[in-house]
Amino acid sequence: MNKPLLAALATLAVTGVGVAPAAASSAATAATASPVSSAAPAVRAVSFAGTVALSNCSGSVVRLPASEDDDPALVMSNGHCLETGFPAAGEVVVDQPSSRTFGLLNASGTRVGTLRAGKIAYATMTDTDVSLYQLTSTYAQIRGSYGISPLTLNDTRPTAGTAITVVSGYWKRTYACNVDGFAYRLKEGEWTWKDSVRYTSACQTIGGTSGSPVVDNATGKVVAVNNTGNEDGGRCTDNNPCEVAEDGTVTVREGINYGQQTYQIPACFGLDNKLDLSRSGCALPKP
């Protein structure tokens, strides 16, 4: 995962360079930062609108394809960004009370309001690295108060070559690149993630970008959540994830960053944005 934000900031202060995708602990990981250049892929559908800043990470207000305006809104970030610390390997958090707050951004990256969670609907660092907070506000209330609409989670798997943008609400920065491919398994310390998105080298995310939505530039829909990168060329250690192929071959890609796919999330929510891990097609890990 991306380094905890405090560790990332300490590195920045000492060296003047960035660190891995941002989180709130020592297992998070990222790489040196690089703002989007004028030569980056077109991002006509991408802005900061609907992204949020957490105390230690980034995130976004998201809706499912079937969500309705009067449903309680959801905020998505990483499992390793939880205020309670990193979930252990195999741990799944469901329906836990939370009063966490999130700074809501408009299209230009200006903070326009504060949103509050009522609970952690779902969080894990097993197979994926995601947290989904249920807010005390509906999508309609957020739109009425701030003029901000949520980002939509795509329910289909992205493809290699897709032009994407990682949008960090914490840093108010974007990183544009392409989907380079997919890691059958991505192993970092005690955690293993399945079918992770590998970015091309242009997405040099830094500490604090953990939990950022990864947006398909062509559709404006979210296809992944940013979570980690190999900092030092280490092999399968904290802050240095490695790729493990189906035949067991291990590949280390120093300086390359990753996200976790989100297309499987919509199948696990029913009416009123209610989590239901027993629904047909839901493949998220269960408690």
PDB file of C-alpha atoms in Angstrom, residues 80-221:
ATOM      1  CA  HIS A  80      -5.659   0.678   4.772  1.00  0.00           C
ATOM      2  CA  CYS A  81      -7.030   4.220   5.203  1.00  0.00           C
ATOM      3  CA  LEU A  82      -9.447   3.239   7.996  1.00  0.00           C
ATOM      4  CA  GLU A  83      -9.319   5.419  11.109  1.00  0.00           C
ATOM      5  CA  THR A  84      -9.042   2.183  13.110  1.00  0.00           C
ATOM      6  CA  GLY A  85      -5.831   1.085  11.363  1.00  0.00           C
ATOM      7  CA  PHE A  86      -4.988  -1.599   8.823  1.00  0.00           C
ATOM      8  CA  PRO A  87      -7.312  -4.625   8.750  1.00  0.00           C
ATOM      9  CA  ALA A  88      -5.343  -7.834   9.173  1.00  0.00           C
ATOM     10  CA  ALA A  89      -5.054 -10.314   6.332  1.00  0.00           C
ATOM     11  CA  GLY A  90      -8.349 -12.204   6.223  1.00  0.00           C
ATOM     12  CA  GLU A  91     -10.242  -9.525   8.182  1.00  0.00           C
ATOM     13  CA  VAL A  92     -13.440  -8.012   6.801  1.00  0.00           C
ATOM     14  CA  VAL A  93     -15.142  -5.046   8.508  1.00  0.00           C
ATOM     15  CA  VAL A  94     -18.911  -4.722   8.012  1.00  0.00           C
ATOM     16  CA  ASP A  95     -21.455  -2.241   9.423  1.00  0.00           C
ATOM     17  CA  GLN A  96     -19.206  -0.640  12.037  1.00  0.00           C
ATOM     18  CA  PRO A  97     -20.195   2.761  13.501  1.00  0.00           C
ATOM     19  CA  SER A  98     -18.107   5.697  12.292  1.00  0.00           C
ATOM     20  CA  SER A  99     -18.406   9.474  12.545  1.00  0.00           C
ATOM     21  CA  ARG A 100     -15.472  10.180  10.245  1.00  0.00           C
ATOM     22  CA  THR A 101     -15.574  13.421   8.250  1.00  0.00           C
ATOM     23  CA  PHE A 102     -14.589  14.082   4.644  1.00  0.00           C
ATOM     24  CA  GLY A 103     -13.775  17.363   2.894  1.00  0.00           C
ATOM     25  CA  LEU A 104     -15.846  17.554  -0.299  1.00  0.00           C
ATOM     26  CA  LEU A 105     -14.234  19.158  -3.360  1.00  0.00           C
ATOM     27  CA  ASN A 106     -15.744  20.874  -6.390  1.00  0.00           C
ATOM     28  CA  ALA A 107     -14.488  20.604  -9.967  1.00  0.00           C
ATOM     29  CA  SER A 108     -11.579  23.008  -9.415  1.00  0.00           C
ATOM     30  CA  GLY A 109     -10.428  21.288  -6.230  1.00  0.00           C
ATOM     31  CA  THR A 110     -11.859  23.829  -3.774  1.00  0.00           C
ATOM     32  CA  ARG A 111     -13.245  22.413  -0.547  1.00  0.00           C
ATOM     33  CA  VAL A 112     -16.941  23.289  -0.467  1.00  0.00           C
ATOM     34  CA  GLY A 113     -18.252  21.334   2.494  1.00  0.00           C
ATOM     35  CA  THR A 114     -17.832  18.590   5.074  1.00  0.00           C
ATOM     36  CA  LEU A 115     -19.546  15.219   4.838  1.00  0.00           C
ATOM     37  CA  ARG A 116     -19.937  12.821   7.767  1.00  0.00           C
ATOM     38  CA  ALA A 117     -20.086   9.044   7.917  1.00  0.00           C
ATOM     39  CA  GLY A 118     -22.687   7.129   9.860  1.00  0.00           C
ATOM     40  CA  LYS A 119     -20.871   3.828   9.538  1.00  0.00           C
ATOM     41  CA  ILE A 120     -18.213   1.828   7.736  1.00  0.00           C
ATOM     42  CA  ALA A 121     -20.405  -0.251   5.438  1.00  0.00           C
ATOM     43  CA  TYR A 122     -17.526  -2.436   4.225  1.00  0.00           C
ATOM     44  CA  ALA A 123     -13.745  -2.556   4.434  1.00  0.00           C
ATOM     45  CA  THR A 124     -11.011  -5.091   3.851  1.00  0.00           C
ATOM     46  CA  MET A 125      -7.425  -5.549   2.736  1.00  0.00           C
ATOM     47  CA  THR A 126      -8.012  -9.131   1.625  1.00  0.00           C
ATOM     48  CA  ASP A 127      -8.225  -9.782  -2.149  1.00  0.00           C
ATOM     49  CA  THR A 128      -8.718  -6.027  -2.565  1.00  0.00           C
ATOM     50  CA  ASP A 129      -7.952  -2.858  -0.582  1.00  0.00           C
ATOM     51  CA  VAL A 130     -11.160  -0.894  -0.197  1.00  0.00           C
ATOM     52  CA  SER A 131     -13.326   0.905   2.346  1.00  0.00           C
ATOM     53  CA  LEU A 132     -16.886   2.096   1.753  1.00  0.00           C
ATOM     54  CA  TYR A 133     -18.391   4.526   4.239  1.00  0.00           C
ATOM     55  CA  GLN A 134     -22.130   5.174   4.375  1.00  0.00           C
ATOM     56  CA  LEU A 135     -22.800   8.874   4.907  1.00  0.00           C
ATOM     57  CA  THR A 136     -25.489  10.628   6.917  1.00  0.00           C
ATOM     58  CA  SER A 137     -26.454  12.512   3.716  1.00  0.00           C
ATOM     59  CA  THR A 138     -28.180  11.304   0.571  1.00  0.00           C
ATOM     60  CA  TYR A 139     -26.934  12.013  -2.939  1.00  0.00           C
ATOM     61  CA  ALA A 140     -29.815  14.464  -3.393  1.00  0.00           C
ATOM     62  CA  GLN A 141     -28.903  16.342  -0.210  1.00  0.00           C
ATOM     63  CA  ILE A 142     -25.261  16.634  -1.271  1.00  0.00           C
ATOM     64  CA  ARG A 143     -26.250  17.874  -4.710  1.00  0.00           C
ATOM     65  CA  GLY A 144     -28.757  20.324  -3.235  1.00  0.00           C
ATOM     66  CA  SER A 145     -26.279  21.739  -0.715  1.00  0.00           C
ATOM     67  CA  TYR A 146     -23.112  21.822  -2.825  1.00  0.00           C
ATOM     68  CA  GLY A 147     -24.085  21.221  -6.451  1.00  0.00           C
ATOM     69  CA  ILE A 148     -21.850  18.131  -6.505  1.00  0.00           C
ATOM     70  CA  SER A 149     -22.810  14.797  -8.053  1.00  0.00           C
ATOM     71  CA  PRO A 150     -21.159  11.485  -7.160  1.00  0.00           C
ATOM     72  CA  LEU A 151     -18.798   9.516  -9.354  1.00  0.00           C
ATOM     73  CA  THR A 152     -20.241   6.299 -10.767  1.00  0.00           C
ATOM     74  CA  LEU A 153     -18.577   2.919 -10.279  1.00  0.00           C
ATOM     75  CA  ASN A 154     -18.267   1.080 -13.571  1.00  0.00           C
ATOM     76  CA  ASP A 155     -19.604  -2.476 -13.281  1.00  0.00           C
ATOM     77  CA  THR A 156     -17.452  -3.866 -16.091  1.00  0.00           C
ATOM     78  CA  ARG A 157     -13.776  -4.792 -15.930  1.00  0.00           C
ATOM     79  CA  PRO A 158     -11.356  -2.280 -17.487  1.00  0.00           C
ATOM     80  CA  THR A 159      -9.037  -3.294 -20.307  1.00  0.00           C
ATOM     81  CA  ALA A 160      -5.323  -2.855 -20.865  1.00  0.00           C
ATOM     82  CA  GLY A 161      -4.504   0.392 -22.642  1.00  0.00           C
ATOM     83  CA  THR A 162      -7.398   2.347 -21.116  1.00  0.00           C
ATOM     84  CA  ALA A 163      -6.485   6.000 -20.520  1.00  0.00           C
ATOM     85  CA  ILE A 164      -6.992   6.742 -16.823  1.00  0.00           C
ATOM     86  CA  THR A 165      -6.550   9.531 -14.291  1.00  0.00           C
ATOM     87  CA  VAL A 166      -5.856   9.083 -10.587  1.00  0.00           C
ATOM     88  CA  VAL A 167      -7.598  11.985  -8.830  1.00  0.00           C
ATOM     89  CA  SER A 168      -6.274  12.818  -5.359  1.00  0.00           C
ATOM     90  CA  GLY A 169      -8.613  14.837  -3.167  1.00  0.00           C
ATOM     91  CA  TYR A 170      -5.979  15.028  -0.434  1.00  0.00           C
ATOM     92  CA  TRP A 171      -3.330  16.674  -2.591  1.00  0.00           C
ATOM     93  CA  LYS A 172      -5.717  18.180  -5.162  1.00  0.00           C
ATOM     94  CA  ARG A 173      -3.515  16.676  -7.868  1.00  0.00           C
ATOM     95  CA  THR A 174      -4.142  14.366 -10.782  1.00  0.00           C
ATOM     96  CA  TYR A 175      -1.946  11.736 -12.391  1.00  0.00           C
ATOM     97  CA  ALA A 176      -2.667  10.643 -15.969  1.00  0.00           C
ATOM     98  CA  CYS A 177      -1.449   7.421 -17.579  1.00  0.00           C
ATOM     99  CA  ASN A 178      -2.848   4.161 -18.975  1.00  0.00           C
ATOM    100  CA  VAL A 179      -3.717   0.725 -17.679  1.00  0.00           C
ATOM    101  CA  ASP A 180      -0.520  -1.181 -18.415  1.00  0.00           C
ATOM    102  CA  GLY A 181      -1.944  -4.573 -17.486  1.00  0.00           C
ATOM    103  CA  PHE A 182      -3.070  -6.667 -14.532  1.00  0.00           C
ATOM    104  CA  ALA A 183      -1.281  -8.545 -11.760  1.00  0.00           C
ATOM    105  CA  TYR A 184      -2.769 -11.994 -11.157  1.00  0.00           C
ATOM    106  CA  ARG A 185      -1.767 -11.575  -7.521  1.00  0.00           C
ATOM    107  CA  LEU A 186      -0.125  -8.567  -5.897  1.00  0.00           C
ATOM    108  CA  LYS A 187       1.595  -9.383  -2.613  1.00  0.00           C
ATOM    109  CA  GLU A 188       2.736  -6.804  -0.065  1.00  0.00           C
ATOM    110  CA  GLY A 189       3.804  -7.947   3.375  1.00  0.00           C
ATOM    111  CA  GLU A 190       0.959  -9.993   4.887  1.00  0.00           C
ATOM    112  CA  TRP A 191      -1.608  -8.865   2.293  1.00  0.00           C
ATOM    113  CA  THR A 192      -2.430 -10.315  -1.128  1.00  0.00           C
ATOM    114  CA  TRP A 193      -4.710  -8.672  -3.720  1.00  0.00           C
ATOM    115  CA  LYS A 194      -6.271 -10.248  -6.797  1.00  0.00           C
ATOM    116  CA  ASP A 195      -6.286  -8.973 -10.379  1.00  0.00           C
ATOM    117  CA  SER A 196      -4.728  -5.606  -9.516  1.00  0.00           C
ATOM    118  CA  VAL A 197      -4.468  -2.790 -12.072  1.00  0.00           C
ATOM    119  CA  ARG A 198      -0.884  -1.932 -13.016  1.00  0.00           C
ATOM    120  CA  TYR A 199      -0.329   1.641 -14.228  1.00  0.00           C
ATOM    121  CA  THR A 200       2.115   2.746 -16.868  1.00  0.00           C
ATOM    122  CA  SER A 201       5.066   4.633 -15.399  1.00  0.00           C
ATOM    123  CA  ALA A 202       3.536   8.098 -15.940  1.00  0.00           C
ATOM    124  CA  CYS A 203       1.321   7.683 -12.845  1.00  0.00           C
ATOM    125  CA  GLN A 204       3.939   8.437 -10.197  1.00  0.00           C
ATOM    126  CA  THR A 205       1.544   8.751  -7.267  1.00  0.00           C
ATOM    127  CA  ILE A 206       2.767   9.900  -3.849  1.00  0.00           C
ATOM    128  CA  GLY A 207       1.913   9.471  -0.187  1.00  0.00           C
ATOM    129  CA  GLY A 208      -1.610  10.824   0.400  1.00  0.00           C
ATOM    130  CA  THR A 209      -3.040   9.541  -2.878  1.00  0.00           C
ATOM    131  CA  SER A 210      -4.182   6.238  -1.374  1.00  0.00           C
ATOM    132  CA  GLY A 211      -7.905   5.806  -1.867  1.00  0.00           C
ATOM    133  CA  SER A 212      -8.050   8.094  -4.910  1.00  0.00           C
ATOM    134  CA  PRO A 213     -10.567   7.091  -7.566  1.00  0.00           C
ATOM    135  CA  VAL A 214      -9.028   5.832 -10.801  1.00  0.00           C
ATOM    136  CA  VAL A 215     -11.202   7.302 -13.540  1.00  0.00           C
ATOM    137  CA  ASP A 216     -11.627   6.105 -17.117  1.00  0.00           C
ATOM    138  CA  ASN A 217     -10.977   9.290 -19.094  1.00  0.00           C
ATOM    139  CA  ALA A 218     -13.424   8.364 -21.854  1.00  0.00           C
ATOM    140  CA  THR A 219     -16.440   7.674 -19.617  1.00  0.00           C
ATOM    141  CA  GLY A 220     -15.723   9.532 -16.385  1.00  0.00           C
ATOM    142  CA  LYS A 221     -16.546   6.331 -14.460  1.00  0.00           C
TER     143      LYS A 221
END
